XYZ file of C-alpha atoms in Angstrom:
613
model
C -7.930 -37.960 9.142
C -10.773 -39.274 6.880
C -11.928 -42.639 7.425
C -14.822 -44.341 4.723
C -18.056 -46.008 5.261
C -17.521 -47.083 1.245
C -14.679 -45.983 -1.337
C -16.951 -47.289 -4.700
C -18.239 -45.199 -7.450
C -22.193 -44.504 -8.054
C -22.856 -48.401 -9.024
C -21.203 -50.256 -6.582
C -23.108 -50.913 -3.050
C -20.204 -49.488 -1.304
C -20.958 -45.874 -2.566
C -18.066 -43.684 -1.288
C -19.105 -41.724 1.850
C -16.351 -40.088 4.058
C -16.677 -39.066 7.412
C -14.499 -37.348 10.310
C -15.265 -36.843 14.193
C -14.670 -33.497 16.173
C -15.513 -31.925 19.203
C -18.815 -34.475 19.404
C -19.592 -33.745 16.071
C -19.791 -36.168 13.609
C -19.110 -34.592 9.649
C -20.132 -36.246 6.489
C -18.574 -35.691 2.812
C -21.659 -36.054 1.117
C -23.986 -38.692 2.274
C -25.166 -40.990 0.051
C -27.982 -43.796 1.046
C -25.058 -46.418 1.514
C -23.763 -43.516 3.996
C -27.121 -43.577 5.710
C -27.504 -47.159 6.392
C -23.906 -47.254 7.634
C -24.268 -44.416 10.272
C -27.705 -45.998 11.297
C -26.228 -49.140 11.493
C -23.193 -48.084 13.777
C -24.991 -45.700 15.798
C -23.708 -42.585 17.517
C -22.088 -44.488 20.299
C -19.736 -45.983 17.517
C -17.632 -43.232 16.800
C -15.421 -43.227 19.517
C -17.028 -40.487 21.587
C -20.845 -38.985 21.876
C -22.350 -37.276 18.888
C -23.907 -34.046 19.863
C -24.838 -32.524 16.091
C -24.050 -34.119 12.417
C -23.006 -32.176 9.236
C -22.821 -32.995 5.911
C -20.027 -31.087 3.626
C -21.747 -31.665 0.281
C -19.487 -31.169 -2.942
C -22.417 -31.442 -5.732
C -26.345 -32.621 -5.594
C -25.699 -36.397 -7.642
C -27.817 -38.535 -6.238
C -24.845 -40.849 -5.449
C -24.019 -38.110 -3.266
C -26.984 -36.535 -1.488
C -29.732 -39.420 -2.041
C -29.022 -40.479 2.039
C -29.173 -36.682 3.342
C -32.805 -36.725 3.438
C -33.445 -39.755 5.524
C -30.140 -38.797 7.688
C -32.003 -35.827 8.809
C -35.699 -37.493 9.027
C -33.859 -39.962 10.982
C -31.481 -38.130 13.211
C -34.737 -35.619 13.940
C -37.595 -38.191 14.616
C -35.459 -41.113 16.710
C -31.804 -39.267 17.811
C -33.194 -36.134 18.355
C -29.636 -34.862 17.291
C -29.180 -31.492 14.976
C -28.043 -31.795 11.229
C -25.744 -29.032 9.597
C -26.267 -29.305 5.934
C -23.328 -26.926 4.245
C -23.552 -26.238 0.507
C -20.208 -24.863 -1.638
C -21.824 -22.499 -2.747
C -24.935 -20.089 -3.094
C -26.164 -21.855 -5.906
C -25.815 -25.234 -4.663
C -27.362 -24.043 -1.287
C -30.691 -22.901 -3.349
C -30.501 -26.557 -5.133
C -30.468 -28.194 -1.661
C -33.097 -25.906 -0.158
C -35.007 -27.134 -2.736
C -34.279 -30.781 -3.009
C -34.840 -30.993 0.404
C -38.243 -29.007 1.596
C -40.506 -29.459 -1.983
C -39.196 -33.366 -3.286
C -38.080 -34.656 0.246
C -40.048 -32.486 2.143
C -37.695 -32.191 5.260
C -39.216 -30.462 8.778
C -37.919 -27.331 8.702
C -36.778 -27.428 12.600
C -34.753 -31.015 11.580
C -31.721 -28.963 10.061
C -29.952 -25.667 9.141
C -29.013 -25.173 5.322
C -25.632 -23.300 5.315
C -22.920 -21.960 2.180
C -19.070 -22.372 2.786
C -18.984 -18.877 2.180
C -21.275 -17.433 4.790
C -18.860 -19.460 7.019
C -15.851 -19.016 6.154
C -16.801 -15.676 7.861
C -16.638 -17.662 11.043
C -13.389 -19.273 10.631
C -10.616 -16.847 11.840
C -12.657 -15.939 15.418
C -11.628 -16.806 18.444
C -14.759 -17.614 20.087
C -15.700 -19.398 16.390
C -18.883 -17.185 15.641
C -19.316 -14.465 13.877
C -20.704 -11.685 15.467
C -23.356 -10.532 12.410
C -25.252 -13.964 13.028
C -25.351 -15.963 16.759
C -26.711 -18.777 14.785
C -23.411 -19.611 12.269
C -21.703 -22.372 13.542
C -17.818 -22.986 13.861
C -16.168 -24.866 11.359
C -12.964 -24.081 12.376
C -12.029 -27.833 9.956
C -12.788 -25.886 6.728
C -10.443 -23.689 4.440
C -12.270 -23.456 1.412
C -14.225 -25.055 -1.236
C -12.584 -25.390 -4.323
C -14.432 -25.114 -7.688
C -13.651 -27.617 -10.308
C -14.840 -30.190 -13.428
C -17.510 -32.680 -13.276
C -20.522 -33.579 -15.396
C -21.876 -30.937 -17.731
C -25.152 -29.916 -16.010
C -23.081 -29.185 -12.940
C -20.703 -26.637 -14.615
C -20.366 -24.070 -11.801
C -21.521 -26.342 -9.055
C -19.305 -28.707 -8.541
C -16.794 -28.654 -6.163
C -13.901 -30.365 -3.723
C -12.876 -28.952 -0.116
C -9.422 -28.022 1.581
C -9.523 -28.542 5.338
C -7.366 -28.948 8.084
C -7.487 -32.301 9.295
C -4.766 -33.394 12.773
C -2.576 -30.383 11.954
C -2.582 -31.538 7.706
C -3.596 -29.680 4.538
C -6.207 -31.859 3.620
C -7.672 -32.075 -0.202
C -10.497 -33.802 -0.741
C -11.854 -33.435 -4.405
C -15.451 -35.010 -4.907
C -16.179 -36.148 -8.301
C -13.900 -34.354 -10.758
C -12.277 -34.959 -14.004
C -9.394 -33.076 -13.369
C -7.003 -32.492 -10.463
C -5.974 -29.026 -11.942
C -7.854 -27.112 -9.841
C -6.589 -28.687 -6.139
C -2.698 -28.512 -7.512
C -2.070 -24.821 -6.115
C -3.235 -25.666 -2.252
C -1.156 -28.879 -2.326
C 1.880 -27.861 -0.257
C 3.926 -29.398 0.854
C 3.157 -32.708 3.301
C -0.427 -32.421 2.339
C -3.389 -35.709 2.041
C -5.329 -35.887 -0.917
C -7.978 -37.702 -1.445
C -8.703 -38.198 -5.045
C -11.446 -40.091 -6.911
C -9.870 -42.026 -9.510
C -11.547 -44.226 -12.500
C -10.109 -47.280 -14.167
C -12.631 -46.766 -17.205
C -11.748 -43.200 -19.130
C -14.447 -41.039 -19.154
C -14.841 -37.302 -19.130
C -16.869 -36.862 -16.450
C -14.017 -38.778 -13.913
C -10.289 -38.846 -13.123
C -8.461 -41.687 -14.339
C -5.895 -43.482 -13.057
C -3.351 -42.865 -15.466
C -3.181 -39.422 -15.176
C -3.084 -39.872 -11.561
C 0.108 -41.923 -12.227
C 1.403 -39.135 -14.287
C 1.280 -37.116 -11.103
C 3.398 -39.617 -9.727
C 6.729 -38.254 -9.347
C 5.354 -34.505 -8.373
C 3.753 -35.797 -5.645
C 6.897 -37.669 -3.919
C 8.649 -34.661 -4.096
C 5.996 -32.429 -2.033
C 5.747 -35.866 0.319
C 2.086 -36.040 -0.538
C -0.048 -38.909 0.692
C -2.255 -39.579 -1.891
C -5.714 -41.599 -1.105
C -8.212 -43.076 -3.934
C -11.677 -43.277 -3.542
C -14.625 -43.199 -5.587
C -13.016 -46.238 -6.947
C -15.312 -48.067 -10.401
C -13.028 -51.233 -10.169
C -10.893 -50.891 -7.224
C -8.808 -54.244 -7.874
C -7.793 -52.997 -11.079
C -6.589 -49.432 -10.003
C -4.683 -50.963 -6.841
C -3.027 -53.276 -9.433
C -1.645 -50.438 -11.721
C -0.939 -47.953 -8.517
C 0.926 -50.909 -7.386
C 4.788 -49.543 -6.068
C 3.571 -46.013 -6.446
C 2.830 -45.707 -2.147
C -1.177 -44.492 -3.666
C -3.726 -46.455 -0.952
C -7.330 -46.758 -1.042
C -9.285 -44.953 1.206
C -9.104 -46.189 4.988
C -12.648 -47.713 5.527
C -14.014 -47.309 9.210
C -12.781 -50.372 11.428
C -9.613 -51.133 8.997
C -6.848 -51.532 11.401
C -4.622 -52.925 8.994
C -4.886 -49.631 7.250
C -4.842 -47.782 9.965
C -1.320 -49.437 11.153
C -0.152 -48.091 7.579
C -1.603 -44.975 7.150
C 0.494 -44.655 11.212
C 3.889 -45.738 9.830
C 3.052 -43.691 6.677
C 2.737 -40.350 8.666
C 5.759 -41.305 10.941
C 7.611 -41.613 8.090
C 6.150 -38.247 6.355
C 6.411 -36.355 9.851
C 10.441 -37.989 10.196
C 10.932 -36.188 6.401
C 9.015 -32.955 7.370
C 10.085 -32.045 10.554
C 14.191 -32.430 8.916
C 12.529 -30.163 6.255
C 11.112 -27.953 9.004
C 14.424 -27.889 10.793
C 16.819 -26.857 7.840
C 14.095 -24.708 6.772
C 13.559 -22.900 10.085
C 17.698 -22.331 9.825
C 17.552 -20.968 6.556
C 14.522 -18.548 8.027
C 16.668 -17.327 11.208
C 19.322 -17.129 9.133
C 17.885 -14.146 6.840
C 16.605 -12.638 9.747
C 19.797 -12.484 11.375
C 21.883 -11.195 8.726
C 19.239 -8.243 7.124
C 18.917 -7.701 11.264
C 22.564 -6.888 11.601
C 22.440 -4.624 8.456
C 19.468 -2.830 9.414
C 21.158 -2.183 12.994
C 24.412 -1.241 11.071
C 22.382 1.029 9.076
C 20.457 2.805 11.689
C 23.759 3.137 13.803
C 25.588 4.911 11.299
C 25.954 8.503 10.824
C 23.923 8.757 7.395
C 20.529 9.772 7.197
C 17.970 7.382 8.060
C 14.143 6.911 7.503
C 11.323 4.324 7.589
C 12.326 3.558 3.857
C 15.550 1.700 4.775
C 13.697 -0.725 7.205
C 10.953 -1.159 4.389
C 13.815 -2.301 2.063
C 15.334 -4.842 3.953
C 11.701 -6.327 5.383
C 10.616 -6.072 2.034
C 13.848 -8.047 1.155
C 13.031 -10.146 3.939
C 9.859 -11.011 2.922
C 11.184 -12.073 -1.069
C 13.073 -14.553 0.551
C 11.378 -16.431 2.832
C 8.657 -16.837 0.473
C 11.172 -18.102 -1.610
C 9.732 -15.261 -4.415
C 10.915 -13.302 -7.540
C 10.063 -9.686 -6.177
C 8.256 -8.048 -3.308
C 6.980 -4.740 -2.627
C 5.532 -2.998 0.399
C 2.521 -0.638 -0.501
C 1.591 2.212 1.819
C -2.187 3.174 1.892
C -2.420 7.443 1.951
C -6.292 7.561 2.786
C -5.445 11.673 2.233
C -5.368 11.476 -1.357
C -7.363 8.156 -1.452
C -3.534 6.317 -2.995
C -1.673 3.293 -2.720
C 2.162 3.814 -3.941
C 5.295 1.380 -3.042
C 7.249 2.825 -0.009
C 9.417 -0.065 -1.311
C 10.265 -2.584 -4.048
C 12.394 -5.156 -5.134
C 12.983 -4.579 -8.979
C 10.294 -2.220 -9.679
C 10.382 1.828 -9.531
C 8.028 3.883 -7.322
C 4.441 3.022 -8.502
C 1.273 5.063 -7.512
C -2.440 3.674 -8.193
C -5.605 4.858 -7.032
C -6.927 2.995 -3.671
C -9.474 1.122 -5.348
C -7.520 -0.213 -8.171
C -5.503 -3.493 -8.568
C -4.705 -6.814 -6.139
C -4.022 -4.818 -3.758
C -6.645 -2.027 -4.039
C -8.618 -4.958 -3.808
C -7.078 -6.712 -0.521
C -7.504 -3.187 1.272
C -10.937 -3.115 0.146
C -11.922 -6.278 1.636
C -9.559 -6.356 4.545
C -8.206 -10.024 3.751
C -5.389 -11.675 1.711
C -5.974 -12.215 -2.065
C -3.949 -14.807 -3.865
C -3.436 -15.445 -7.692
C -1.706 -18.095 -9.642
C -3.313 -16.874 -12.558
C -2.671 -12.938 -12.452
C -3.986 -12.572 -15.978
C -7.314 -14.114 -16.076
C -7.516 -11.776 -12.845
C -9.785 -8.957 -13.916
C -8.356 -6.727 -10.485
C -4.629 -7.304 -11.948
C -3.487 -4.454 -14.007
C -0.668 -5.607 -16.208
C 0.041 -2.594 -17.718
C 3.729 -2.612 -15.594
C 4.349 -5.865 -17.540
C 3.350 -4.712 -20.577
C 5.794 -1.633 -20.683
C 8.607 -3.668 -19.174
C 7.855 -7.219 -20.538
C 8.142 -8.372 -17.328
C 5.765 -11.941 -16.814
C 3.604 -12.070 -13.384
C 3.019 -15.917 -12.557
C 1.593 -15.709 -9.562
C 0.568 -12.570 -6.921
C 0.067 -12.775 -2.868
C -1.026 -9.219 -1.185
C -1.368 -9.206 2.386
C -2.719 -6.278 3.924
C -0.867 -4.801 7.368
C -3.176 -3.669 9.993
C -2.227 -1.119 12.905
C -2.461 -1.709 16.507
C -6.325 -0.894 16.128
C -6.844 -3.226 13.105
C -7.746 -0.753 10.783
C -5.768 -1.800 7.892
C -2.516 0.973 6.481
C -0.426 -1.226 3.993
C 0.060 -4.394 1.947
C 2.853 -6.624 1.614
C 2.920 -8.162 -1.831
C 5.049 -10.700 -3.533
C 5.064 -11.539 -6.659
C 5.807 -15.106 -8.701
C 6.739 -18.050 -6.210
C 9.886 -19.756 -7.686
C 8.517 -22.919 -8.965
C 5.580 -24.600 -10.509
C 2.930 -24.442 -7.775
C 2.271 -20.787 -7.078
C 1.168 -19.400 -3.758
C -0.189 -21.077 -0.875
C -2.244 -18.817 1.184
C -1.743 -20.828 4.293
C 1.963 -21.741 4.289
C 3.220 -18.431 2.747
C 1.556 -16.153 4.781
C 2.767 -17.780 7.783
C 6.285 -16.885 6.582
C 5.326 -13.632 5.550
C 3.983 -12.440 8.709
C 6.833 -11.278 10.726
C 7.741 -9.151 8.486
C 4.416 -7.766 7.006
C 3.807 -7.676 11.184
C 7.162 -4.864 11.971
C 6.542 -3.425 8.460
C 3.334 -2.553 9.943
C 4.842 -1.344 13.285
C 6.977 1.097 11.186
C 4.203 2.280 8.897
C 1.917 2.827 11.952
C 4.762 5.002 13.654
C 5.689 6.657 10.273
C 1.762 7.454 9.888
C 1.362 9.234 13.518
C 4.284 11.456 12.478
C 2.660 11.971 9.054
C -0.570 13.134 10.757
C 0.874 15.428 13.589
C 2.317 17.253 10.410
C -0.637 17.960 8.515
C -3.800 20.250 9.251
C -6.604 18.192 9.616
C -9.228 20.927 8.596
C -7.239 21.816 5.276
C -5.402 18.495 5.215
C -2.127 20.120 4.142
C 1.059 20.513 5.980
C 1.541 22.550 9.303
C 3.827 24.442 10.949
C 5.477 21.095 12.590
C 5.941 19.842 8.889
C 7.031 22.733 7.572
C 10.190 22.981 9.874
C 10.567 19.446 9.278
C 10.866 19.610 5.861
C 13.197 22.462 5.841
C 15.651 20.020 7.893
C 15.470 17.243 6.218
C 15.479 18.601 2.702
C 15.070 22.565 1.814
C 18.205 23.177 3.893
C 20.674 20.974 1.743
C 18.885 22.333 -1.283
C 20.049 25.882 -0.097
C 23.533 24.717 0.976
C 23.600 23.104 -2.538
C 22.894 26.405 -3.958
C 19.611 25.589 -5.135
C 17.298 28.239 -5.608
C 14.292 28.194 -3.409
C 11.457 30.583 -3.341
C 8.123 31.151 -0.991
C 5.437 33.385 -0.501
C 3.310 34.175 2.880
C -0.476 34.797 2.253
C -3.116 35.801 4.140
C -7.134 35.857 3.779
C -8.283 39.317 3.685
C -10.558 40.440 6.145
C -11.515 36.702 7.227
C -12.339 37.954 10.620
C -15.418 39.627 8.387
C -16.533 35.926 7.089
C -16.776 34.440 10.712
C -18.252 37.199 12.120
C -20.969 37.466 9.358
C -21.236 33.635 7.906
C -20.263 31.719 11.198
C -17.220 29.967 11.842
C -18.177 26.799 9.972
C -18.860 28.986 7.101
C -14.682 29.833 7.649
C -13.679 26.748 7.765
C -15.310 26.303 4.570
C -13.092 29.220 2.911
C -10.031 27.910 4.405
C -10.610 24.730 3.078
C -11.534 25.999 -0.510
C -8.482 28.282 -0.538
C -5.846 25.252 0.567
C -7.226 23.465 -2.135
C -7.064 25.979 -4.530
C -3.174 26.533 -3.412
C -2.198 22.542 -3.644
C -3.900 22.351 -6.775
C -1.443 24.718 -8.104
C 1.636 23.107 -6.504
C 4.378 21.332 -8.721
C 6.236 18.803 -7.450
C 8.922 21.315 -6.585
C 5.961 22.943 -4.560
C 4.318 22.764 -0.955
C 1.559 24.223 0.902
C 1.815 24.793 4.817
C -1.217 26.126 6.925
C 0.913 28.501 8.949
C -1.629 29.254 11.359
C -5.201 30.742 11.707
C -5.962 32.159 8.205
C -2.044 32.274 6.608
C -0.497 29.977 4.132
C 3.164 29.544 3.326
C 4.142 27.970 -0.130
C 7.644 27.045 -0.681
C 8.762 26.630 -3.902
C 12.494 24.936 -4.650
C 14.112 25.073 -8.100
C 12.178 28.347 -8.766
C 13.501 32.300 -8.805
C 11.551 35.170 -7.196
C 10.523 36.458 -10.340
C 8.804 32.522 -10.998
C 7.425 32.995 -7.545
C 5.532 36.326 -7.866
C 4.221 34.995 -11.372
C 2.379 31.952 -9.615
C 1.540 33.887 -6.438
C -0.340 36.521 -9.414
C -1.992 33.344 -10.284
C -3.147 31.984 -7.097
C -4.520 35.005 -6.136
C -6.667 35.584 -9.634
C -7.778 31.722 -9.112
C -8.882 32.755 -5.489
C -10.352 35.880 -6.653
C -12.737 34.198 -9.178
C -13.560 31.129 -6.924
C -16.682 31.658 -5.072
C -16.677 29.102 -2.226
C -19.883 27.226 -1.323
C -20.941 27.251 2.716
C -23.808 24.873 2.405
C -25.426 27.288 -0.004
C -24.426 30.789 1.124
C -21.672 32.203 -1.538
C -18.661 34.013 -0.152
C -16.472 35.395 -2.204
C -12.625 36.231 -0.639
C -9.768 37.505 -1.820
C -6.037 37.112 -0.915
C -2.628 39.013 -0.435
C 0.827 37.256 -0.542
C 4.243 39.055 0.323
C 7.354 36.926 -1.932
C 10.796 36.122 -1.315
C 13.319 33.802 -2.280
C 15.513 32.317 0.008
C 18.617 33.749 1.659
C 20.806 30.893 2.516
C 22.932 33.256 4.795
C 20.110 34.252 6.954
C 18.265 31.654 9.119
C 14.145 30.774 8.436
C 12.682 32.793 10.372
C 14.478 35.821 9.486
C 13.848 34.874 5.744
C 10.535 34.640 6.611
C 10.062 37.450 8.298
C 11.092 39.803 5.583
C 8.161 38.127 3.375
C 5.799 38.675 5.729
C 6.916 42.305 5.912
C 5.553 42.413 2.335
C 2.638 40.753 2.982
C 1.819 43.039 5.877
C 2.944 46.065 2.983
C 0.110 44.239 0.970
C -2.482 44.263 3.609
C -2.069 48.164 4.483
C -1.969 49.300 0.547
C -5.473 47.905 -0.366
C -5.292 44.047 0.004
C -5.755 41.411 -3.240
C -2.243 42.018 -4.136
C 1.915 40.400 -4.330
C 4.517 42.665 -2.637
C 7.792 41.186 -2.864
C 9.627 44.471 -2.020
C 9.863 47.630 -0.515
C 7.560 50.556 -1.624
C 9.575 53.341 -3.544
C 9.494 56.537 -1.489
């Protein structure tokens, strides 16, 4: 955890300066010149084990705050010869520091590296702790995120507080703020926070009593809360008396350090009988959706991927303890993201690029919202037309065994106040945003091995499997269902003449041309070579022949572009609607009788029966 070289506010002598040790690095929360005496004055040795590098996690550039980072590095360069990290929150901060500290301080440039949290947060998530665009970025595997919040005025925008992960704890640490607001939705549950806190009420500082009015929600999240930054510290500790608030541990405080022990064995007792009825709770739901999902599959009904995305996506509603949940497929074919599955919500489509999720894909990590409407990627058009009210949105995307990411698992308004955690929730998300993914990935080879890839629409592998799964009980149903068989006239001509790229152009223009015409009672299968079968349910012959006449006008009058060179093609189709007595390939056979009728009378025409003698 955190331990303090001073816990006092900008006047005191004391001026608060935090400070952690890891791996033989020694980290700074700011460093003001009361920070830079102390670590001069308890030298590297002092810390419990050799310092190797420092760096300094700045929140904002006060002088309170940044006035010893100068001298630190001066100091550390000239006489310890050890290497200074300086990390800014932010870009604009970072350009503030660079030039605070080469044109008014005039640091050597070889002294230290000038780093953003965001360039590495990049680095976080590796395994080896660098990121592979830059050798140089160092590891910092400590920090989650900075947090944007409320200070003075002229640092609107550039102030900030941190979440790390301190010992195996959610740590908050705020800097100078006015407002705790900001750190409230990463407080889960067993977290530290260190907060400043202000006996005087100002609006540039937090003060006590609205800390105290906090009271109550943090002893039912078991949250340790620290003060620091303290203006009069004996009269905060006297109105935080009874609340279980402490001040800041200072370095060398055993006393405190015996508390802040029995503290956390008392918090860890609490957690881990949280953890355990929890975990049963978990195992549980898992158990019981298992058993219907292996119910399900064993039974004699007709099963698909869709019943194992309902009761993951189920799964994944409750152990996030969330009002609905949905699990979003990504069709990269027609550049789509629509809900294979969803708790409360009919089937939704959206283009790729649109929406929380859109925008997950896009950048291949999790996006959380607590504030969905002030989101400018949320669409709340949904809630509009159903008056439904979005609190709070987690998307995590689903990856296949490659890592190129298929899906999304999103939930949607976490039952209570505090709104998504993107630490805690995902963890409980994961196994089953993990099979979902399994499933999708398996669901998406069989999607693939049914579709042409030159034309990208169905083959002859999808065709028959549609006809099992669906056309088939349309027929038995007595459902009308039409087709027609069509064929590119003379193509042999366009390869022989044009080249064979040239004919893969004109097969791709013409399977466009066909699925732009399809219904959704329609499909288009690539039969082989240059045929194309569309089957058409719900429709008669004589609706069949009428958009076949269409098709082939549209074809007729669509010049297709081979890098430049025009070809023109035409088409003949032989019709027939379905004959539920006879099996598909006889069926078929009979239109392709008038198709080959078509062919032999002139070509560029629809024969859907015999010739009159």
């Amino acid at each position: 955890m955190l331990r303090f070289f001073g816990r006092g506010s900008a006047f005191r002598e004391d001026q608060n300066c935090a400070y952690f040790v890891q791996d033989h690095r020694l980290i700074l929360m700011d460093c003001a010149m009361y920070g830079f005496h102390e670590v001069k004055k308890t030298g590297l040795l002092g810390f419990g084990e050799e310092i190797r590098e420092i760096t300094i996690l700045v929140t904002h550039t006060h002088g309170d705050h940044t006035g010893g980072i100068p001298m630190l590095i001066h100091y550390a360069f000239y006489v310890l010869h050890v290497p200074v990290t300086v990390i800014a929150p932010s870009e604009e901060v970072r350009e503030d520091l660079k030039y605070l500290l080469e044109r008014l301080e005039g640091c050597a440039p070889a002294g230290y590296r000038l780093f953003s949290a965001e360039e590495l947060m990049k680095a976080v998530d590796r395994a080896d702790g660098v990121d592979d665009s830059d050798p140089e970025l160092p590891a910092c595997p400590w920090l989650v995120r900075p947090i944007l919040t409320q200070h003075a005025p002229e640092l609107s925008g550039r102030c900030f507080g941190y979440q790390l992960t301190l010992d195996g704890k959610n740590v908050i640490y705020t800097g100078d703020s006015n407002t705790l607001e900001p750190f409230l939705p990463y407080l889960t549950e067993g977290s530290v926070l260190y907060t400043e806190t202000a006996s005087m009420e100002s609006p540039v500082h937090f003060p006590v009593k609205k800390l105290l009015e906090l009271e109550t929600y943090f002893k039912e999240k078991n949250i340790q809360v620290y003060l620091m930054h303290l203006d009069d510290e004996e009269a905060i500790m006297k109105q935080v008396e009874g609340t279980g608030f402490l001040p800041a541990p200072l370095a060398g405080d055993e006393k405190q350090g015996e508390k802040d022990m029995q503290n956390n064995n008392m918090q860890d007792n609490n957690m881990q009988e949280k953890d355990v009825q929890e975990s049963g709770k978990i195992l549980t739901n898992i158990f019981d959706i298992s058993d219907k999902l292996y119910r399900e599959m064993c039974s004699n009904k007709e099963n698909d991927h869709a019943t194992l995305f309902a009761y993951l996506t189920e799964l994944g509603r409750t152990m996030t303890d969330s009002d609905r949940a949905s699990f979003w497929k990504w069709d990269r074919r027609k550049k789509q993201l629509w809900t294979t599955s969803a708790t409360g919500v009919d089937r939704i489509v959206i283009p790729d690029n649109t929406g929380l999720v859109g925008k997950a894909l896009m950048e291949k990590r999790v996006v959380v919202t607590n504030d969905p409407y002030n989101d400018p990627n949320f669409n709340s058009a949904v809630d509009k037309k159903t008056g439904y009210v979005t609190k709070s949105v987690l998307v995590m995307p689903v990856a296949n065994i490659y890592g190129d990411f298929i899906g999304a698992f999103q939930i949607i308004n976490k039952n209570g106040d505090g709104g998504f955690d993107e630490v805690e929730d995902v963890r409980k998300l994961s196994l089953a945003a993990l099979i979902c993914g399994i499933a999708l990935e398996s669901e998406t080879f069989l999607e693939d091995s049914h579709h042409d890839k030159l034309t990208k629409q169905k083959n002859r592998m999808g065709f028959y499997s549609d006809f099992a799964r669906k056309y088939s009980k349309l027929l038995e149903a007595g459902r009308p269902i039409s087709m027609y068989i069509s064929d590119i006239d003379k193509f042999k001509r366009v390869n022989d003449t044009y080249g064979h790229n040239a004919g893969d152009v004109v097969l791709s223009t013409v399977a466009e041309t066909m699925a732009a015409a399809c219904t959704e009672n329609d499909c288009v299968y690539r039969w082989g070579g240059e045929e194309f079968i569309m089957i058409m349910t719900d429709t008669t012959l004589e609706q069949c022949i009428e958009k076949a006449e269409k098709i082939r006008e549209t074809i007729q009058q669509t010049p297709c572009d081979a890098e430049g060179t025009i070809i023109n093609v035409t088409m003949s189709f032989g019709c027939r609607q379905f004959d539920k007595e006879m099996s598909i390939e006889d069926n078929i056979s009979i239109a392709d009788g008038f198709l080959y009728i078509a062919k032999e009378s002139g070509r560029n025409r629809v024969i859907y029966k015999e010739p009159e003698a």
